[in-house]
Coordinates of C-alpha atoms in Angstrom, one line a residue:
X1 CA 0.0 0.0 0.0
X2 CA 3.2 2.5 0.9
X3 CA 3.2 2.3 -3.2
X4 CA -0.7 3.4 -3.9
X5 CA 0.4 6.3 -1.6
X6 CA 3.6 7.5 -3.4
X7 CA 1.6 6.8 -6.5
X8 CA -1.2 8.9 -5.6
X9 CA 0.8 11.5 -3.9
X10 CA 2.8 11.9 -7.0
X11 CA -0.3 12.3 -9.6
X12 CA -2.0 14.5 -7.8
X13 CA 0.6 16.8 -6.8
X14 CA 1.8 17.1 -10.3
X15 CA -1.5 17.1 -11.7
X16 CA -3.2 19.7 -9.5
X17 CA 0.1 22.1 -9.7
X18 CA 0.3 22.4 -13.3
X19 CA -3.8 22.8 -13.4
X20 CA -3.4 25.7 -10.8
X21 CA -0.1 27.4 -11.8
X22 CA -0.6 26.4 -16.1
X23 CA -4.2 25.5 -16.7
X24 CA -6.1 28.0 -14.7
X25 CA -3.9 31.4 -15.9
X26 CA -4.6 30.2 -19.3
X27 CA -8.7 29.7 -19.0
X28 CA -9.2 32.7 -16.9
X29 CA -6.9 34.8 -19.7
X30 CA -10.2 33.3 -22.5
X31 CA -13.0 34.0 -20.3
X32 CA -14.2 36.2 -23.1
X33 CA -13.4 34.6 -25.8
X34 CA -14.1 31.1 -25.1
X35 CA -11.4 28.2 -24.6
X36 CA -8.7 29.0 -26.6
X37 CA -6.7 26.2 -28.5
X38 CA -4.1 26.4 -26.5
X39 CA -5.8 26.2 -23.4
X40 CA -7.4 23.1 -24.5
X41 CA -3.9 21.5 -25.1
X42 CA -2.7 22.4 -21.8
X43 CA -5.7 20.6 -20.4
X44 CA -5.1 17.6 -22.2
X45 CA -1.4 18.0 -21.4
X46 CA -2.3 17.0 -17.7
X47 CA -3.7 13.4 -19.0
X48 CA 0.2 12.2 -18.8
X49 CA 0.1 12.8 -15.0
X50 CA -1.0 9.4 -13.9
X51 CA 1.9 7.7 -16.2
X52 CA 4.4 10.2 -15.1
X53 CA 3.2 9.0 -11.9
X54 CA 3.7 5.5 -12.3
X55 CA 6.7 5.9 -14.0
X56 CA 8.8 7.9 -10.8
X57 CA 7.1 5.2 -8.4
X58 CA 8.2 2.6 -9.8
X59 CA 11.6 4.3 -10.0
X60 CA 11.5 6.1 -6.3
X61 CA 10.9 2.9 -5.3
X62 CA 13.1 0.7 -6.7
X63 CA 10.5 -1.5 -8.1
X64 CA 11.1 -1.3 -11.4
X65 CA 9.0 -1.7 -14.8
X66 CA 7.8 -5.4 -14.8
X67 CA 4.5 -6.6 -14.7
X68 CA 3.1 -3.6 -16.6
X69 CA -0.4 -4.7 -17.2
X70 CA 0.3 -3.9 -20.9
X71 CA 0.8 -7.0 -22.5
X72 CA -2.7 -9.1 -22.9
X73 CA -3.7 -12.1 -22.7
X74 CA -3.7 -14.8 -25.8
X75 CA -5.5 -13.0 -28.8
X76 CA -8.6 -16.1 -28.6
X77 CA -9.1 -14.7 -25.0
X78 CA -8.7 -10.9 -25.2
X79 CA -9.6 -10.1 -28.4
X80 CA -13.8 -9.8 -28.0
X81 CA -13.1 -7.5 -24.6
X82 CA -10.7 -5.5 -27.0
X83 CA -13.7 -5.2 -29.3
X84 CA -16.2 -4.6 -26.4
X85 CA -13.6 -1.8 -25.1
X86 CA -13.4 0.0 -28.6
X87 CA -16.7 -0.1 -29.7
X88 CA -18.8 -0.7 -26.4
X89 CA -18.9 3.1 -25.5
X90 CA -20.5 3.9 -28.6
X91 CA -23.8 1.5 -27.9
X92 CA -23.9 2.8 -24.1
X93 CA -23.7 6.9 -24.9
X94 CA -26.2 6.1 -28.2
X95 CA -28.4 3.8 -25.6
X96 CA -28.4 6.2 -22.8
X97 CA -29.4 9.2 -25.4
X98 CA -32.1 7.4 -27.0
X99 CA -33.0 6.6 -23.7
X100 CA -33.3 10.4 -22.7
X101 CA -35.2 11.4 -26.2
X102 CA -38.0 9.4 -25.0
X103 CA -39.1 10.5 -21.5
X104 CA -38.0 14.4 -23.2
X105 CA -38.8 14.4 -26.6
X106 CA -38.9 18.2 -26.4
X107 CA -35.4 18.1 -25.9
X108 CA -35.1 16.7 -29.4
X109 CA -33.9 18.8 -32.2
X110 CA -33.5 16.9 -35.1
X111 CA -32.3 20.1 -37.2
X112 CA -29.1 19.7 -35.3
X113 CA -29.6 23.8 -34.6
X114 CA -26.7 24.3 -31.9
X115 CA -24.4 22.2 -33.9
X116 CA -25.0 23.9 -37.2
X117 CA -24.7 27.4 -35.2
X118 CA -21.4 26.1 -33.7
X119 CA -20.2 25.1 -37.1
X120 CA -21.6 28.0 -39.0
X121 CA -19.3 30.5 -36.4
X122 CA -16.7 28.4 -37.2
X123 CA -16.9 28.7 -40.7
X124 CA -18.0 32.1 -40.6
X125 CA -14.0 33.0 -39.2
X126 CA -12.9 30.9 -42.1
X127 CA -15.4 32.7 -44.7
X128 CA -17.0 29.2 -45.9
X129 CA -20.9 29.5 -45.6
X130 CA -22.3 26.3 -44.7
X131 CA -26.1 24.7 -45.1
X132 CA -28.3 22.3 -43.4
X133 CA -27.4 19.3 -45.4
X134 CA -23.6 19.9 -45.0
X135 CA -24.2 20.6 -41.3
X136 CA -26.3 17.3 -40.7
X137 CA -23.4 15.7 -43.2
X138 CA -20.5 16.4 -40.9
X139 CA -22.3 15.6 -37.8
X140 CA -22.8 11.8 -39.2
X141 CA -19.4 12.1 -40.5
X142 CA -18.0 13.2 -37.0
X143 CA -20.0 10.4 -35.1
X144 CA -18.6 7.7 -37.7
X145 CA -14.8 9.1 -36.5
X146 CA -15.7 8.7 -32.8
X147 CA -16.6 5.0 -33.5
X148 CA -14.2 3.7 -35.6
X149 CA -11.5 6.1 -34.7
X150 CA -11.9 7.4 -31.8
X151 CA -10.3 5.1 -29.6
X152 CA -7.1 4.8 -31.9
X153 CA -6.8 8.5 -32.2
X154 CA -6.8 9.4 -28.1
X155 CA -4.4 6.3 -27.6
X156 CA -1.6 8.6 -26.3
X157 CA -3.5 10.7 -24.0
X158 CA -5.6 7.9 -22.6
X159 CA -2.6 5.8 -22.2
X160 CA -1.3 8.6 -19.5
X161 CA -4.3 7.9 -17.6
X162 CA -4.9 4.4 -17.7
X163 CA -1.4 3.1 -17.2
X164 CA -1.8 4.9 -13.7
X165 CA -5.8 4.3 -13.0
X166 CA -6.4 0.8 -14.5
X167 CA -2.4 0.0 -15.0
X168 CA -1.4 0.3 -11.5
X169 CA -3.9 1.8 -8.9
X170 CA -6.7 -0.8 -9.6
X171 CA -4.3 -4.0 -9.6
X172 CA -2.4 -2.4 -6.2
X173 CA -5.8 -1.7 -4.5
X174 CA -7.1 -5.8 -5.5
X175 CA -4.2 -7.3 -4.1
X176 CA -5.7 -5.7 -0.3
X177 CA -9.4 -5.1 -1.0
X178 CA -12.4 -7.3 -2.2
X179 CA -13.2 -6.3 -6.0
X180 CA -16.1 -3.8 -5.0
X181 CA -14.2 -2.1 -2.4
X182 CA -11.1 -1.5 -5.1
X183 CA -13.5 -0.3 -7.7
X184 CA -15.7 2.1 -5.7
X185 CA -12.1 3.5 -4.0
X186 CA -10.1 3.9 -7.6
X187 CA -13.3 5.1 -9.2
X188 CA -14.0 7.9 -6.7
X189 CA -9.9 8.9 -6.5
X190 CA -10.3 9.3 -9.8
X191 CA -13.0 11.4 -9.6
X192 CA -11.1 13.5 -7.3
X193 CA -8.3 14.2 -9.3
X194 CA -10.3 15.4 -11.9
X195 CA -11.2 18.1 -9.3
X196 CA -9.2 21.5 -10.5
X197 CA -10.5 21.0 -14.1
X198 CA -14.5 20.2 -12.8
X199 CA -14.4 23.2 -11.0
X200 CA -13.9 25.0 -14.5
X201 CA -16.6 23.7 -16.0
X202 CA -15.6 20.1 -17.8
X203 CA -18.2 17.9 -18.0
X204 CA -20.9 19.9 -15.9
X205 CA -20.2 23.6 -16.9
X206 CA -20.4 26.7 -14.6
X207 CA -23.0 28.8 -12.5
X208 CA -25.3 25.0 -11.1
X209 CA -26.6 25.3 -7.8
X210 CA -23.9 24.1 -5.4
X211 CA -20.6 24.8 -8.0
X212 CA -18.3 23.3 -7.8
X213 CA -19.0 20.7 -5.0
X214 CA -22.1 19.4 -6.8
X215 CA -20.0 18.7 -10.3
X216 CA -17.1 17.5 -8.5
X217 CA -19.2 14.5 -6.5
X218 CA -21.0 14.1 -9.7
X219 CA -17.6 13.5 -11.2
X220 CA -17.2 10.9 -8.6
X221 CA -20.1 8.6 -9.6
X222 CA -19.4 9.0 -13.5
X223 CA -15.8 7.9 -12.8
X224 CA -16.8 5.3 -10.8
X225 CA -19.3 3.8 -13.1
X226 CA -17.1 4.5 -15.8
X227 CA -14.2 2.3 -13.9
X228 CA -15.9 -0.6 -13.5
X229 CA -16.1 -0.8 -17.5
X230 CA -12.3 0.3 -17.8
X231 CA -11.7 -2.2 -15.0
X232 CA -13.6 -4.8 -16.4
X233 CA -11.6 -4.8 -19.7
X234 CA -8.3 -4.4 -18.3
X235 CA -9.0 -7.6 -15.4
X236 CA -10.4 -9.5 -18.8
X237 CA -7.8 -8.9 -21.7
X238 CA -4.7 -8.4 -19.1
X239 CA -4.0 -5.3 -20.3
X240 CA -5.0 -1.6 -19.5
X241 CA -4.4 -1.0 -23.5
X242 CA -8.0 -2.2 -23.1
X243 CA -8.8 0.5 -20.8
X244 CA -7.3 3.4 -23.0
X245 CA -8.8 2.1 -26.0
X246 CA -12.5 2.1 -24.0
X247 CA -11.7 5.8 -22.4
X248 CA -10.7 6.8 -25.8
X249 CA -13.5 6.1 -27.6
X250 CA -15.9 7.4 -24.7
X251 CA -14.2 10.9 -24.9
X252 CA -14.2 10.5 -28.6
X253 CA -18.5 10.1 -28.6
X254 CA -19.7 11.5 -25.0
X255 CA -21.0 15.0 -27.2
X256 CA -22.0 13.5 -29.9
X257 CA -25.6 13.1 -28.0
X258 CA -25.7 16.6 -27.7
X259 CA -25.5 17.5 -31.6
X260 CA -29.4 16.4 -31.6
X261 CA -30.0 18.3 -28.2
X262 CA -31.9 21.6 -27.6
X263 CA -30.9 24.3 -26.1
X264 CA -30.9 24.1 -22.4
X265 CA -30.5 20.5 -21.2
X266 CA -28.8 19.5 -17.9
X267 CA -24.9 18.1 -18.1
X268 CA -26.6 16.3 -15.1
X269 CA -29.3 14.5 -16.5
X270 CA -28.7 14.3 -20.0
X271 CA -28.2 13.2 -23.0
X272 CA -24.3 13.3 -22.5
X273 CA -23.5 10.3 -20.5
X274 CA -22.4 12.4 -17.6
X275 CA -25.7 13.0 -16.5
X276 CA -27.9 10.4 -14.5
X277 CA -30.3 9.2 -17.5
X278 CA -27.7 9.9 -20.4
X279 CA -25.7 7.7 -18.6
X280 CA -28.1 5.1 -17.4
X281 CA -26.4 2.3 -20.3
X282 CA -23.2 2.6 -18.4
X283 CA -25.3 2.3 -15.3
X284 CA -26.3 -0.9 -16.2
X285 CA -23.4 -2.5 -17.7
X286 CA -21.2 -1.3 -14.7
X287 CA -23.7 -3.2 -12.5
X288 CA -24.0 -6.5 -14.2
X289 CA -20.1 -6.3 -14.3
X290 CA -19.3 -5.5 -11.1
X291 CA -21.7 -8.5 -9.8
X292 CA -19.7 -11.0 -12.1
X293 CA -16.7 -10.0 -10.5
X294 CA -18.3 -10.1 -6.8
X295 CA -19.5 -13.7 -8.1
X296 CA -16.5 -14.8 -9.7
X297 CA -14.1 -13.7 -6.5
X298 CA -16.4 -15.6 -4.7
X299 CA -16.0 -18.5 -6.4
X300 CA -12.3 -18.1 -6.4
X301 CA -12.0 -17.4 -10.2
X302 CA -11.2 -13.9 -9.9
X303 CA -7.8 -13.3 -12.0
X304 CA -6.7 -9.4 -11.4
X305 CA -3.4 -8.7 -13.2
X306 CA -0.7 -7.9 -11.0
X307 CA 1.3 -4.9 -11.0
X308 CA 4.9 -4.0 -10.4
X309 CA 6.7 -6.3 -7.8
X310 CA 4.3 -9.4 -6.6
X311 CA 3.2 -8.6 -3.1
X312 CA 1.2 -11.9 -1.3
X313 CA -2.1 -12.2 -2.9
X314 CA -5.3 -13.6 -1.4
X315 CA -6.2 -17.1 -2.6
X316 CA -9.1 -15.9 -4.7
X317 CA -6.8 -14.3 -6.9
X318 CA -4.9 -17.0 -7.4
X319 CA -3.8 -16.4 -11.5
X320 CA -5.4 -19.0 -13.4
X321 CA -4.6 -17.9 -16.8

């Protein structure tokens, strides 16, 4: 455990730091004008934290870089959770917005009217005029990216995060704690650390009743339900790969459920998957998994990959691979 805590000591310091000294200056210097590009870069920047953090642990401590959780299981074994990583996010945001459509159809806007305003400001700098069929084009073309290359194309980024979440925190936390206990403790750490960057405005915007605290805990439960699924992946292929892929192609699709929204809808509820009905596919999924992994530890059949040096592991987790 004197690992987790370097680990986490580690991440945080150097993610919250850079958000504070880098990050904020930046976004407070574009309050006027919107995010600016390179705001949004620096933002992303702070993805590689969790690596960076695994990486000096692992050297601070002397326990060098085996057992990386980065090399899966036989290809006949790990290959469907691959797929169910890559494309599963897409079925859960599309299930979870269809979902919300239908108890608020009024939030419906098939015209795509804030996406073609977006757009037509966008190509209103540029001098290109754009119309409806163009607009309703590129949002079907966008969507299509997010799907098939949308995990692929965030592989760097999400591999700074889930080398440290999935790669490392999640098999250090099983080899102490029962499966639920791990997932609901990485999932709301997680959460956490996402902090600095909740309170300006990611995911749940600005100016709700209760800012930041409200976004921040709401962060917490997204990132725990989204866990479980990253978990899942990872305990099934061997790999956090999985994991990167799966966050990859949920940050590559979680707006596209807004492109049909209306003006006006809650971050909170939906149709993005943050919100508590947008999300409800992952709610689902994350529960049917995280009772196959209660019933499979149970059982003794639980196989968690293990991390860094070997520490004593309960006899439930006994690798049967």
């Amino acid at each position: 455990m004197k690992r987790v805590l370097i680990f986490l000591a580690i991440t945080f310091a150097l993610s919250w730091i850079y958000e504070f000294v880098v990050v904020y200056p930046l976004v407070e210097s574009d309050v006027s004008q919107g995010i600016s590009a390179t705001a949004t870069f620096a933002i992303g920047a702070v993805m590689f934290s969790p690596a960076i953090g695994v990486a000096l642990t692992r050297l601070v401590t002397r326990e060098g870089f085996k057992n990386c959780v980065l090399k899966p299981y036989p290809w006949r074994k790990s290959l469907p959770w691959f797929l169910v990583a890559w494309f599963g996010p897409a079925i859960l945001v599309a299930f979870g917005a269809v979902v919300y459509f239908l108890i608020f159809p009024g939030d419906f806007d098939p015209q795509d009217a804030q996406f073609a305003a977006m757009l037509e400001r966008q190509m209103a700098d540029s001098g290109v005029q754009a119309d409806l069929p163009s607009v309703v084009v590129l949002a079907g073309v966008q969507i299509a990216v997010g799907v098939l290359l949308g995990p692929l194309l965030n592989i760097a980024t999400m591999f700074g995060e889930e080398w440290g979440w999935r790669g490392y925190l999640m098999p250090k936390l099983a080899q102490r704690l029962s499966i639920v206990s791990t997932l609901l403790i990485s999932g709301i750490i997680w959460g956490l650390w996402h902090a600095p960057i909740t309170a300006l405005g990611h995911n749940y915007g600005l100016g709700y009743p209760g800012w930041p605290i409200t976004g921040i805990l709401a962060m917490c439960v997204f990132c725990v339900v989204c866990g479980v699924f990253l978990s899942y992946v990872t305990i099934r292929t061997g790999s956090c790969l999985a994991a990167a892929f799966g966050h990859g192609a949920l940050n590559a699709l979680a707006g596209a459920s807004t492109i049909f929204a209306a003006a006006g809808v809650s971050p909170f509820i939906g149709p993005s998957p943050t919100g508590i009905i947008g999300g409800c596919g992952f709610i689902f999924v994350a529960i049917f998994m995280l009772f196959d992994l209660r019933r499979r530890e149970a059982r003794g059949e639980l196989v968690v990959p293990i991390a860094g040096s070997e520490e004593p592991m309960p006899l439930h987790e006994t690798l049967d691979r």
